[in-house]
CSV table of C-alpha atoms and ligand atoms in Angstrom, one decimal:
chain,number,residue,atom,x,y,z
D,1,MET,CA,113.9,77.8,112.9
D,2,SER,CA,110.9,78.7,114.8
D,3,PHE,CA,109.7,81.3,117.0
D,4,GLU,CA,111.5,82.5,120.2
D,5,LYS,CA,110.7,80.3,123.3
D,6,GLU,CA,108.9,83.3,124.7
D,7,PHE,CA,107.1,84.4,121.8
D,8,VAL,CA,103.6,86.2,122.9
D,9,TRP,CA,101.0,84.5,120.8
D,10,GLY,CA,97.9,87.0,121.4
D,11,ALA,CA,94.9,88.4,120.3
D,12,ALA,CA,93.8,91.4,120.6
D,13,THR,CA,90.1,94.0,120.9
D,14,SER,CA,89.4,97.2,121.8
D,15,SER,CA,87.0,99.0,124.7
D,16,TYR,CA,84.5,100.8,121.9
D,17,GLN,CA,84.2,97.6,119.7
D,18,ILE,CA,83.2,95.1,121.9
D,19,GLU,CA,82.2,96.5,125.6
D,20,GLY,CA,78.7,97.8,124.8
D,21,ALA,CA,76.9,99.0,127.9
D,22,PRO,CA,77.9,102.9,127.2
D,23,PHE,CA,76.4,104.3,130.2
D,24,GLU,CA,76.4,101.4,133.0
D,25,ASP,CA,77.8,101.9,136.4
D,26,GLY,CA,78.6,105.5,135.9
D,27,LYS,CA,80.5,105.5,132.7
D,28,GLY,CA,80.8,108.9,130.7
D,29,ALA,CA,80.3,109.1,127.0
D,30,SER,CA,83.1,109.0,124.8
D,31,ILE,CA,83.7,110.6,121.4
D,32,TRP,CA,82.4,107.6,119.8
D,33,ASP,CA,79.2,107.1,122.1
D,34,VAL,CA,78.1,110.5,120.4
D,35,TYR,CA,79.6,110.2,116.7
D,36,SER,CA,78.0,107.2,116.0
D,37,HIS,CA,74.4,107.9,116.9
D,38,LEU,CA,75.1,111.3,114.4
D,39,PRO,CA,72.6,110.5,111.5
D,40,GLY,CA,75.3,109.4,108.1
D,41,LYS,CA,78.3,109.2,110.2
D,42,VAL,CA,78.4,105.3,110.3
D,43,PHE,CA,77.4,102.6,107.9
D,44,GLU,CA,73.8,102.3,108.2
D,45,GLY,CA,73.2,104.0,111.8
D,46,HIS,CA,75.3,101.2,113.6
D,47,HIS,CA,76.8,101.9,116.8
D,48,GLY,CA,78.4,100.3,119.8
D,49,ASP,CA,76.0,100.4,122.4
D,50,VAL,CA,75.9,96.8,122.6
D,51,ALA,CA,78.3,95.9,120.4
D,52,CYS,CA,79.4,92.2,121.6
D,53,ASP,CA,78.1,93.0,125.0
D,54,HIS,CA,81.7,92.4,126.5
D,55,TYR,CA,80.7,94.5,129.4
D,56,HIS,CA,78.2,91.5,130.7
D,57,ARG,CA,79.8,88.7,129.0
D,58,PHE,CA,83.6,88.9,129.6
D,59,HIS,CA,84.0,85.7,131.5
D,60,GLU,CA,82.4,83.6,128.6
D,61,ASP,CA,84.9,85.5,126.3
D,62,VAL,CA,88.2,84.9,128.5
D,63,LEU,CA,86.9,81.2,128.7
D,64,LEU,CA,87.2,81.5,124.9
D,65,MET,CA,90.2,82.6,125.2
D,66,ALA,CA,91.8,80.0,127.3
D,67,ARG,CA,90.4,77.9,124.8
D,68,LEU,CA,92.4,79.5,122.2
D,69,GLY,CA,95.7,79.2,124.1
D,70,ILE,CA,96.7,82.3,124.0
D,71,LYS,CA,99.2,84.1,125.6
D,72,ALA,CA,98.2,87.0,126.2
D,73,TYR,CA,95.3,89.4,125.7
D,74,ARG,CA,95.6,93.0,124.4
D,75,PHE,CA,92.2,94.7,125.4
D,76,SER,CA,92.2,98.8,125.8
D,77,ILE,CA,90.6,100.5,129.3
D,78,SER,CA,87.5,103.0,128.3
D,79,TRP,CA,89.0,106.4,129.8
D,80,PRO,CA,85.6,107.5,130.2
D,81,ARG,CA,84.4,104.4,132.1
D,82,VAL,CA,87.4,105.2,134.5
D,83,MET,CA,87.1,108.9,134.3
D,84,PRO,CA,83.6,110.0,133.4
D,85,MET,CA,84.7,113.3,133.0
D,86,GLY,CA,87.8,112.3,131.9
D,87,THR,CA,89.8,114.2,134.7
D,88,GLY,CA,89.1,114.2,138.1
D,89,ASN,CA,86.6,111.8,139.5
D,90,VAL,CA,87.2,108.0,139.4
D,91,ASN,CA,84.6,105.7,138.4
D,92,GLN,CA,85.7,102.8,140.9
D,93,LYS,CA,82.9,100.5,139.2
D,94,GLY,CA,84.7,101.3,136.1
D,95,LEU,CA,88.2,100.5,137.4
D,96,ASP,CA,86.3,97.3,138.8
D,97,PHE,CA,85.3,95.8,135.7
D,98,TYR,CA,88.6,95.8,134.0
D,99,SER,CA,90.0,94.5,137.4
D,100,ARG,CA,87.6,91.8,137.3
D,101,LEU,CA,88.6,91.2,133.9
D,102,VAL,CA,92.3,91.1,134.5
D,103,ASP,CA,91.8,88.6,137.4
D,104,ASP,CA,90.2,86.1,135.1
D,105,LEU,CA,92.7,86.4,132.4
D,106,LEU,CA,95.5,85.8,135.0
D,107,ALA,CA,93.4,83.2,136.6
D,108,HIS,CA,93.7,81.6,133.4
D,109,GLY,CA,97.4,81.9,132.7
D,110,ILE,CA,96.4,85.1,130.1
D,111,THR,CA,99.1,87.7,130.5
D,112,PRO,CA,97.0,91.2,130.1
D,113,TYR,CA,98.3,93.7,127.9
D,114,ALA,CA,96.3,97.2,128.1
D,115,THR,CA,96.4,99.6,126.0
D,116,LEU,CA,95.3,102.8,127.3
D,117,TYR,CA,93.6,104.8,124.3
D,118,HIS,CA,92.4,103.2,121.5
D,119,TRP,CA,90.1,106.3,120.3
D,120,ASP,CA,87.3,106.3,122.8
D,121,GLN,CA,88.4,110.3,124.4
D,122,PRO,CA,85.7,111.6,127.0
D,123,TYR,CA,83.3,113.2,125.5
D,124,GLU,CA,83.9,116.3,127.9
D,125,LEU,CA,87.5,116.6,127.0
D,126,TYR,CA,86.7,117.0,123.3
D,127,LYS,CA,84.6,120.0,124.7
D,128,ARG,CA,87.2,121.4,126.0
D,129,GLY,CA,89.3,121.1,122.9
D,130,GLY,CA,90.7,117.4,123.3
D,131,TRP,CA,94.2,117.1,122.1
D,132,LEU,CA,94.4,120.8,121.0
D,133,ASN,CA,94.2,121.6,124.7
D,134,PRO,CA,97.7,122.3,126.1
D,135,ASP,CA,96.8,120.3,129.4
D,136,SER,CA,95.8,117.6,127.4
D,137,PRO,CA,99.0,115.4,127.9
D,138,LYS,CA,98.6,115.8,131.6
D,139,TRP,CA,95.2,114.6,131.3
D,140,PHE,CA,96.1,111.6,129.9
D,141,ALA,CA,99.0,110.8,132.3
D,142,ASP,CA,96.7,111.9,135.1
D,143,TYR,CA,94.4,108.9,134.0
D,144,ALA,CA,97.1,106.5,133.4
D,145,ALA,CA,98.5,106.9,137.0
D,146,GLU,CA,95.0,106.0,137.9
D,147,VAL,CA,94.9,103.1,136.1
D,148,ALA,CA,98.5,102.0,137.4
D,149,ARG,CA,97.3,102.4,140.8
D,150,ALA,CA,94.2,100.0,140.4
D,151,LEU,CA,96.1,97.6,137.9
D,152,GLY,CA,99.6,97.6,138.3
D,153,ASP,CA,99.8,95.3,140.6
D,154,ARG,CA,98.6,92.6,138.2
D,155,VAL,CA,99.3,94.3,134.7
D,156,LYS,CA,102.8,94.8,134.0
D,157,HIS,CA,101.8,95.7,130.1
D,158,PHE,CA,100.9,98.6,128.9
D,159,ILE,CA,100.3,100.1,125.3
D,160,THR,CA,99.8,104.0,125.4
D,161,PHE,CA,98.5,104.9,122.4
D,162,ASN,CA,97.0,102.7,119.2
D,163,GLU,CA,97.3,104.2,116.1
D,164,PRO,CA,97.5,107.9,116.5
D,165,GLN,CA,97.7,107.7,112.7
D,166,VAL,CA,94.1,107.1,112.6
D,167,PHE,CA,92.5,109.1,115.9
D,168,ILE,CA,94.0,112.0,114.6
D,169,GLY,CA,94.5,111.7,110.8
D,170,LEU,CA,91.5,110.2,109.8
D,171,ALA,CA,89.6,112.1,112.5
D,172,PHE,CA,90.8,115.5,112.3
D,173,VAL,CA,92.7,115.6,108.6
D,174,GLU,CA,90.2,113.0,106.5
D,175,GLY,CA,87.7,114.1,109.0
D,176,VAL,CA,85.8,110.3,108.5
D,177,HIS,CA,86.0,109.0,112.0
D,178,ALA,CA,85.0,110.5,115.7
D,179,PRO,CA,85.2,113.7,116.0
D,180,GLY,CA,84.8,113.9,112.3
D,181,LEU,CA,86.5,117.2,111.8
D,182,ARG,CA,89.2,118.8,109.1
D,183,LEU,CA,91.0,121.1,111.0
D,184,PRO,CA,94.2,123.3,109.6
D,185,VAL,CA,97.8,121.3,109.1
D,186,ASN,CA,99.0,123.7,112.3
D,187,GLU,CA,96.2,122.2,114.6
D,188,THR,CA,96.9,118.5,113.5
D,189,LEU,CA,100.4,119.0,113.8
D,190,THR,CA,100.0,120.4,117.4
D,191,MET,CA,97.5,117.5,118.3
D,192,ALA,CA,100.2,114.9,117.5
D,193,HIS,CA,102.6,116.5,119.3
D,194,HIS,CA,100.6,116.6,122.4
D,195,VAL,CA,99.8,112.7,121.7
D,196,MET,CA,103.7,112.2,121.6
D,197,LEU,CA,103.9,114.1,125.1
D,198,ALA,CA,101.0,112.2,126.5
D,199,HIS,CA,102.8,109.2,125.6
D,200,GLY,CA,106.2,110.3,127.6
D,201,MET,CA,104.5,111.8,130.5
D,202,ALA,CA,102.3,108.6,131.1
D,203,SER,CA,105.2,106.5,130.3
D,204,MET,CA,107.2,108.2,133.3
D,205,GLU,CA,103.8,107.8,135.8
D,206,LEU,CA,103.5,104.2,134.8
D,207,ARG,CA,107.1,103.3,135.1
D,208,SER,CA,107.5,105.3,138.5
D,209,LEU,CA,104.0,103.8,139.8
D,210,ILE,CA,105.1,100.3,138.2
D,211,PRO,CA,108.7,99.4,138.6
D,212,ASP,CA,108.5,96.4,136.1
D,213,VAL,CA,106.4,97.4,133.6
D,214,LYS,CA,106.8,97.0,130.1
D,215,ILE,CA,105.3,99.6,127.8
D,216,GLY,CA,104.9,99.7,124.1
D,217,TYR,CA,103.2,101.9,121.4
D,218,ALA,CA,101.0,100.7,118.3
D,219,PRO,CA,101.1,103.0,115.5
D,220,THR,CA,100.5,102.0,112.2
D,221,SER,CA,101.2,102.3,108.5
D,222,ASN,CA,100.7,100.6,105.2
D,223,VAL,CA,104.5,99.0,104.8
D,224,PRO,CA,106.4,100.0,100.9
D,225,VAL,CA,107.1,96.2,100.0
D,226,PRO,CA,109.9,96.0,97.4
D,227,VAL,CA,108.7,94.3,94.1
D,228,THR,CA,111.9,92.3,93.9
D,229,ARG,CA,114.7,91.8,96.3
D,230,LYS,CA,117.4,93.9,94.4
D,231,THR,CA,119.1,96.5,96.5
D,232,GLU,CA,117.8,99.5,94.8
D,233,ASP,CA,114.3,98.2,94.9
D,234,VAL,CA,114.9,97.5,98.8
D,235,GLU,CA,116.4,100.5,99.3
D,236,ALA,CA,113.6,102.3,97.9
D,237,ALA,CA,110.9,100.5,99.9
D,238,ARG,CA,112.9,101.5,103.0
D,239,LYS,CA,112.9,105.3,102.1
D,240,ALA,CA,109.4,105.2,100.9
D,241,TYR,CA,108.4,103.9,104.6
D,242,PHE,CA,110.7,106.6,106.4
D,243,THR,CA,110.3,109.7,104.3
D,244,MET,CA,107.6,112.6,104.5
D,245,PRO,CA,106.4,113.0,101.3
D,246,GLU,CA,107.1,116.6,99.5
D,247,ASN,CA,103.5,117.4,99.4
D,248,GLY,CA,103.5,117.4,103.3
D,249,ASP,CA,100.7,114.6,103.7
D,250,TRP,CA,102.4,113.8,107.1
D,251,SER,CA,99.6,112.0,109.2
D,252,TRP,CA,100.3,108.4,107.8
D,253,ASN,CA,104.4,108.9,107.8
D,254,VAL,CA,106.0,106.4,110.2
D,255,SER,CA,109.0,108.7,111.2
D,256,TRP,CA,106.9,111.7,112.1
D,257,TRP,CA,105.2,109.6,114.8
D,258,SER,CA,107.8,107.4,115.7
D,259,ASP,CA,111.1,108.7,115.8
D,260,PRO,CA,110.3,111.6,118.5
D,261,VAL,CA,109.3,108.4,120.8
D,262,MET,CA,112.1,106.4,119.5
D,263,LEU,CA,114.8,108.3,118.9
D,264,GLY,CA,114.1,111.5,120.6
D,265,GLN,CA,113.7,113.8,117.5
D,266,TYR,CA,111.2,114.4,114.9
D,267,PRO,CA,112.9,113.9,111.5
D,268,ASP,CA,114.8,116.2,109.3
D,269,ASP,CA,112.8,116.1,105.9
D,270,GLY,CA,109.5,116.4,107.9
D,271,LEU,CA,110.8,119.2,110.0
D,272,ARG,CA,111.7,121.1,106.5
D,273,ILE,CA,108.4,120.0,104.4
D,274,LEU,CA,106.3,121.1,107.6
D,275,GLU,CA,108.1,124.0,108.9
D,276,LYS,CA,105.3,126.3,108.3
D,277,ASN,CA,103.0,124.5,110.3
D,278,LEU,CA,105.1,123.1,113.2
D,279,PRO,CA,103.6,123.4,116.6
D,280,GLN,CA,105.5,125.1,119.6
D,281,ILE,CA,108.2,122.3,120.7
D,282,GLY,CA,109.4,123.6,124.4
D,283,GLN,CA,112.7,123.2,125.2
D,284,GLU,CA,112.0,119.8,127.6
D,285,ASP,CA,109.7,118.9,124.8
D,286,MET,CA,111.7,115.9,123.0
D,287,LYS,CA,113.1,114.9,126.0
D,288,ILE,CA,109.9,114.1,127.6
D,289,ILE,CA,108.5,112.4,124.4
D,290,HIS,CA,111.6,110.0,124.4
D,291,GLN,CA,110.4,107.9,126.7
D,292,LYS,CA,111.6,104.8,124.6
D,293,PRO,CA,108.9,101.9,124.8
D,294,ASP,CA,110.2,98.7,125.6
D,295,PHE,CA,108.9,96.8,122.8
D,296,TYR,CA,107.8,98.9,119.6
D,297,GLY,CA,104.5,97.7,118.6
D,298,GLN,CA,102.7,98.0,115.3
D,299,ASN,CA,100.0,97.5,113.9
D,300,ILE,CA,100.7,96.2,110.1
D,301,TYR,CA,97.5,95.1,107.8
D,302,ARG,CA,98.7,96.0,104.1
D,303,GLY,CA,101.6,96.2,101.7
D,304,ILE,CA,102.0,99.0,98.9
D,305,PRO,CA,104.1,97.7,96.0
D,306,VAL,CA,107.1,99.9,95.5
D,307,LYS,CA,110.4,99.7,92.8
D,308,ALA,CA,113.1,102.0,92.3
D,309,ASP,CA,112.6,105.2,90.3
D,310,GLY,CA,115.9,107.0,90.3
D,311,HIS,CA,116.8,107.9,93.5
D,312,GLY,CA,113.7,107.8,94.9
D,313,TRP,CA,110.7,105.3,94.6
D,314,LYS,CA,107.5,104.7,92.7
D,315,GLU,CA,104.4,103.2,93.8
D,316,VAL,CA,103.4,99.9,91.5
D,317,LEU,CA,99.7,99.1,90.8
D,318,HIS,CA,98.5,95.6,92.6
D,319,LYS,CA,98.1,93.2,89.6
D,320,PRO,CA,94.8,92.7,87.9
D,321,GLY,CA,92.7,90.5,90.2
D,322,SER,CA,95.4,90.1,92.8
D,323,PRO,CA,93.9,89.3,96.4
D,324,LYS,CA,91.7,91.8,98.2
D,325,THR,CA,90.1,91.1,101.8
D,326,ALA,CA,86.1,92.1,102.3
D,327,ILE,CA,87.2,95.4,103.5
D,328,ASN,CA,88.4,95.9,100.1
D,329,TRP,CA,92.4,95.9,101.1
D,330,HIS,CA,94.7,94.7,99.0
D,331,VAL,CA,96.6,91.9,100.2
D,332,ASP,CA,100.8,91.7,100.2
D,333,PHE,CA,101.7,88.7,102.2
D,334,ASP,CA,105.0,90.4,102.2
D,335,CYS,CA,104.5,93.3,104.7
D,336,LEU,CA,105.0,91.5,107.9
D,337,TYR,CA,108.1,90.2,106.7
D,338,TRP,CA,109.4,94.3,105.1
D,339,GLY,CA,107.7,96.0,107.9
D,340,VAL,CA,109.5,94.3,111.0
D,341,LYS,CA,113.0,94.4,109.1
D,342,PHE,CA,112.9,97.8,108.3
D,343,LEU,CA,111.3,99.0,111.8
D,344,TYR,CA,113.8,97.0,113.9
D,345,GLU,CA,116.7,98.3,111.5
D,346,ARG,CA,115.7,101.9,112.4
D,347,TYR,CA,114.8,101.4,115.7
D,348,GLY,CA,116.7,98.4,117.4
D,349,THR,CA,113.7,97.4,119.8
D,350,PRO,CA,112.0,94.4,120.0
D,351,VAL,CA,109.1,94.5,117.6
D,352,MET,CA,105.8,92.9,118.4
D,353,ILE,CA,102.7,93.0,115.9
D,354,THR,CA,100.3,94.6,118.1
D,355,GLU,CA,97.4,94.2,115.1
D,356,ASN,CA,97.4,91.8,112.2
D,357,GLY,CA,94.5,90.1,110.9
D,358,MET,CA,91.4,90.1,107.6
D,359,SER,CA,87.9,90.5,107.4
D,360,SER,CA,85.9,88.5,105.2
D,361,HIS,CA,82.5,87.7,104.9
D,362,ASP,CA,81.8,85.0,107.4
D,363,TRP,CA,78.7,83.2,107.9
D,364,PRO,CA,77.6,80.1,109.9
D,365,SER,CA,77.3,77.3,107.1
D,366,LEU,CA,74.7,74.8,106.8
D,367,ASP,CA,76.9,72.7,109.4
D,368,GLY,CA,76.3,75.1,111.9
D,369,ALA,CA,80.0,75.7,111.7
D,370,VAL,CA,82.1,79.2,109.9
D,371,HIS,CA,84.5,78.1,107.6
D,372,ASP,CA,87.3,80.8,107.0
D,373,PRO,CA,89.8,79.5,104.4
D,374,ALA,CA,90.9,82.5,103.4
D,375,ARG,CA,91.6,83.9,106.8
D,376,ILE,CA,93.5,80.5,107.8
D,377,ASP,CA,96.0,81.2,104.5
D,378,TYR,CA,96.4,84.8,105.4
D,379,LEU,CA,97.4,84.3,108.7
D,380,HIS,CA,99.6,81.6,107.8
D,381,ARG,CA,101.5,83.6,105.2
D,382,HIS,CA,101.7,86.4,107.3
D,383,LEU,CA,103.3,84.7,110.2
D,384,LEU,CA,105.9,82.9,107.5
D,385,GLY,CA,106.8,86.3,107.0
D,386,LEU,CA,107.0,87.3,110.5
D,387,ARG,CA,109.4,84.1,111.2
D,388,LYS,CA,111.3,84.7,108.4
D,389,ALA,CA,112.3,88.5,109.7
D,390,SER,CA,112.9,86.9,112.9
D,391,GLU,CA,115.2,84.4,111.3
D,392,GLU,CA,117.0,86.9,109.6
D,393,GLY,CA,118.1,88.5,112.5
D,394,ALA,CA,115.1,91.1,113.6
D,395,SER,CA,114.2,91.0,116.9
D,396,VAL,CA,110.4,89.9,117.4
D,397,ALA,CA,108.9,89.6,120.7
D,398,GLY,CA,104.8,88.4,119.7
D,399,TYR,CA,102.2,88.7,117.6
D,400,PHE,CA,98.5,89.5,118.1
D,401,GLN,CA,95.6,88.6,115.8
D,402,TRP,CA,92.9,91.1,115.1
D,403,SER,CA,90.6,90.5,116.2
D,404,LEU,CA,89.7,87.7,118.7
D,405,MET,CA,86.0,88.3,117.7
D,406,ASP,CA,83.9,90.0,115.5
D,407,ASN,CA,83.0,93.7,116.4
D,408,PHE,CA,82.2,97.2,115.4
D,409,GLU,CA,84.7,98.3,112.6
D,410,TRP,CA,84.6,102.2,113.4
D,411,ALA,CA,82.8,104.0,110.3
D,412,ARG,CA,81.7,100.8,108.5
D,413,GLY,CA,79.6,99.4,111.7
D,414,TYR,CA,79.0,95.8,111.6
D,415,ASN,CA,79.7,95.3,108.0
D,416,ASP,CA,83.7,93.7,109.0
D,417,ARG,CA,84.5,90.5,110.1
D,418,PHE,CA,87.6,89.9,111.3
D,419,GLY,CA,87.4,87.7,114.4
D,420,LEU,CA,88.4,84.3,114.8
D,421,ILE,CA,85.2,84.1,116.8
D,422,TYR,CA,81.8,84.8,114.8
D,423,VAL,CA,79.0,86.5,117.0
D,424,ASP,CA,75.7,87.0,116.0
D,425,TYR,CA,74.9,90.4,117.2
D,426,GLU,CA,71.1,89.2,117.3
D,427,THR,CA,71.6,86.5,119.9
D,428,GLN,CA,75.4,87.1,121.4
D,429,GLU,CA,75.6,83.7,120.7
D,430,ARG,CA,79.9,83.3,119.8
D,431,ILE,CA,81.0,80.6,117.5
D,432,PRO,CA,84.7,79.8,116.8
D,433,LYS,CA,85.5,80.1,113.3
D,434,ASP,CA,88.0,77.3,111.7
D,435,SER,CA,90.7,79.8,112.0
D,436,PHE,CA,90.4,79.8,115.5
D,437,GLU,CA,91.1,76.2,115.6
D,438,TRP,CA,94.1,76.9,113.0
D,439,TYR,CA,95.7,79.6,115.5
D,440,ARG,CA,95.2,77.5,118.6
D,441,ASN,CA,97.1,74.8,117.0
D,442,THR,CA,99.5,77.2,115.8
D,443,ILE,CA,100.1,78.4,118.9
D,444,LEU,CA,100.2,75.0,120.7
D,445,CYS,CA,103.7,74.0,118.8
D,446,ASN,CA,104.9,77.5,118.9
D,447,GLY,CA,104.5,78.0,115.1
D,448,GLU,CA,106.1,74.6,114.1
D,449,ASN,CA,103.0,73.9,111.8
D,450,LEU,CA,104.0,76.9,109.4
E,1,NOJ,C1,93.3,98.8,113.2
E,1,NOJ,C2,92.3,99.3,114.8
E,1,NOJ,O1,93.5,99.7,115.7
E,1,NOJ,C3,91.0,98.5,114.9
E,1,NOJ,O2,90.1,99.3,115.8
E,1,NOJ,C4,90.6,98.2,113.5
E,1,NOJ,O3,89.4,97.7,113.9
E,1,NOJ,C5,91.3,97.4,113.1
E,1,NOJ,N1,92.6,98.2,112.6
E,1,NOJ,C6,90.6,96.9,111.7
E,1,NOJ,O4,90.7,98.1,110.6
């Protein structure tokens, strides 16, 4: 069997990671514009001031996408490019940039998937308390409405949030992403609550302004992969995916971030374990948050081997010498298979892999080409898992490879190359890698070559 006929083959990027032009045409600062220039925050002082210069080269990039044959392109909109202060005045030139990009995509038969928030919060809003401010859901909904009014005649697919686990968890629990603070648990849980309210309020705006809109959400987490297919190991992995750890380590918990949005309630175990630090949950809040997405997006890169341990589970160490990517992440080829299966079982909504891919140490060889056989193997095996999940009954709507091109990998700067297209940051030359050709062929035959 192959992928459904309408399967969405795509590739993804995000604004801060590729655009550059941080203050051009009236753009305001984002928290990443500020953070990346603070000493010691990003590897060797790298920043996104130029990145892939996509703001100026988007047409060249769209031509490459057309050559790649992707059916859909997932990009993000920079909130401070559209609203420099985060609220109030709209920067028409900023909106025009996305409008031109969208027109170009559509002219090449590529469906735009716009993410509204991929971590570059307007710095001005951060100064007003950011996600801690009770007005923050409304700020976000107003911004979503502006985008909908400007692009909604052509953009029908929106993703509200990318990886809230990271922009709240890594940023405010672990303090290693912008703005790099470590806040008390009750405050981070309040932020998470506001983010979910923002998802709900923005979804309502999008739905009222664009009647045929399709909305997604793109959280993430490593997937517990059972070490055998025995029922008890599979059950253990499922539990590990959705259970709140007793130590209250909540920020990567799938159910905390997804149950409210998908099912309209916080998970009971989380409510019990986090009881002393819960945010104020208004009477109508859960109804607002439960603006159920049309597709359930999930970014999946990694698995954690898990086995049954009594009624619970136990993480198992990866075997010595087992595969790792350049970013030092273990590779578990079955993570898409199990992740999609578990998520579809729990939420019953078509799953879209909104990101998957690998970092490798790529460079142009003597022959001028960029050979990346490991990435081809990684994508091939993950896609096999995705197809198997679909054959076994999970509804799988699409797959966005991360990333269309090499880009700025947050606190790791330009260390990691995740792209199908190699970017020379000195000259801005783009070189499609071998995996580009491989993915092109895969798309052409709807995965029949796998
Ligand atoms: C998830 C994030 O959404 C993206 O911004 C990042 O570059 C990739 N994963 C790789 O770490």
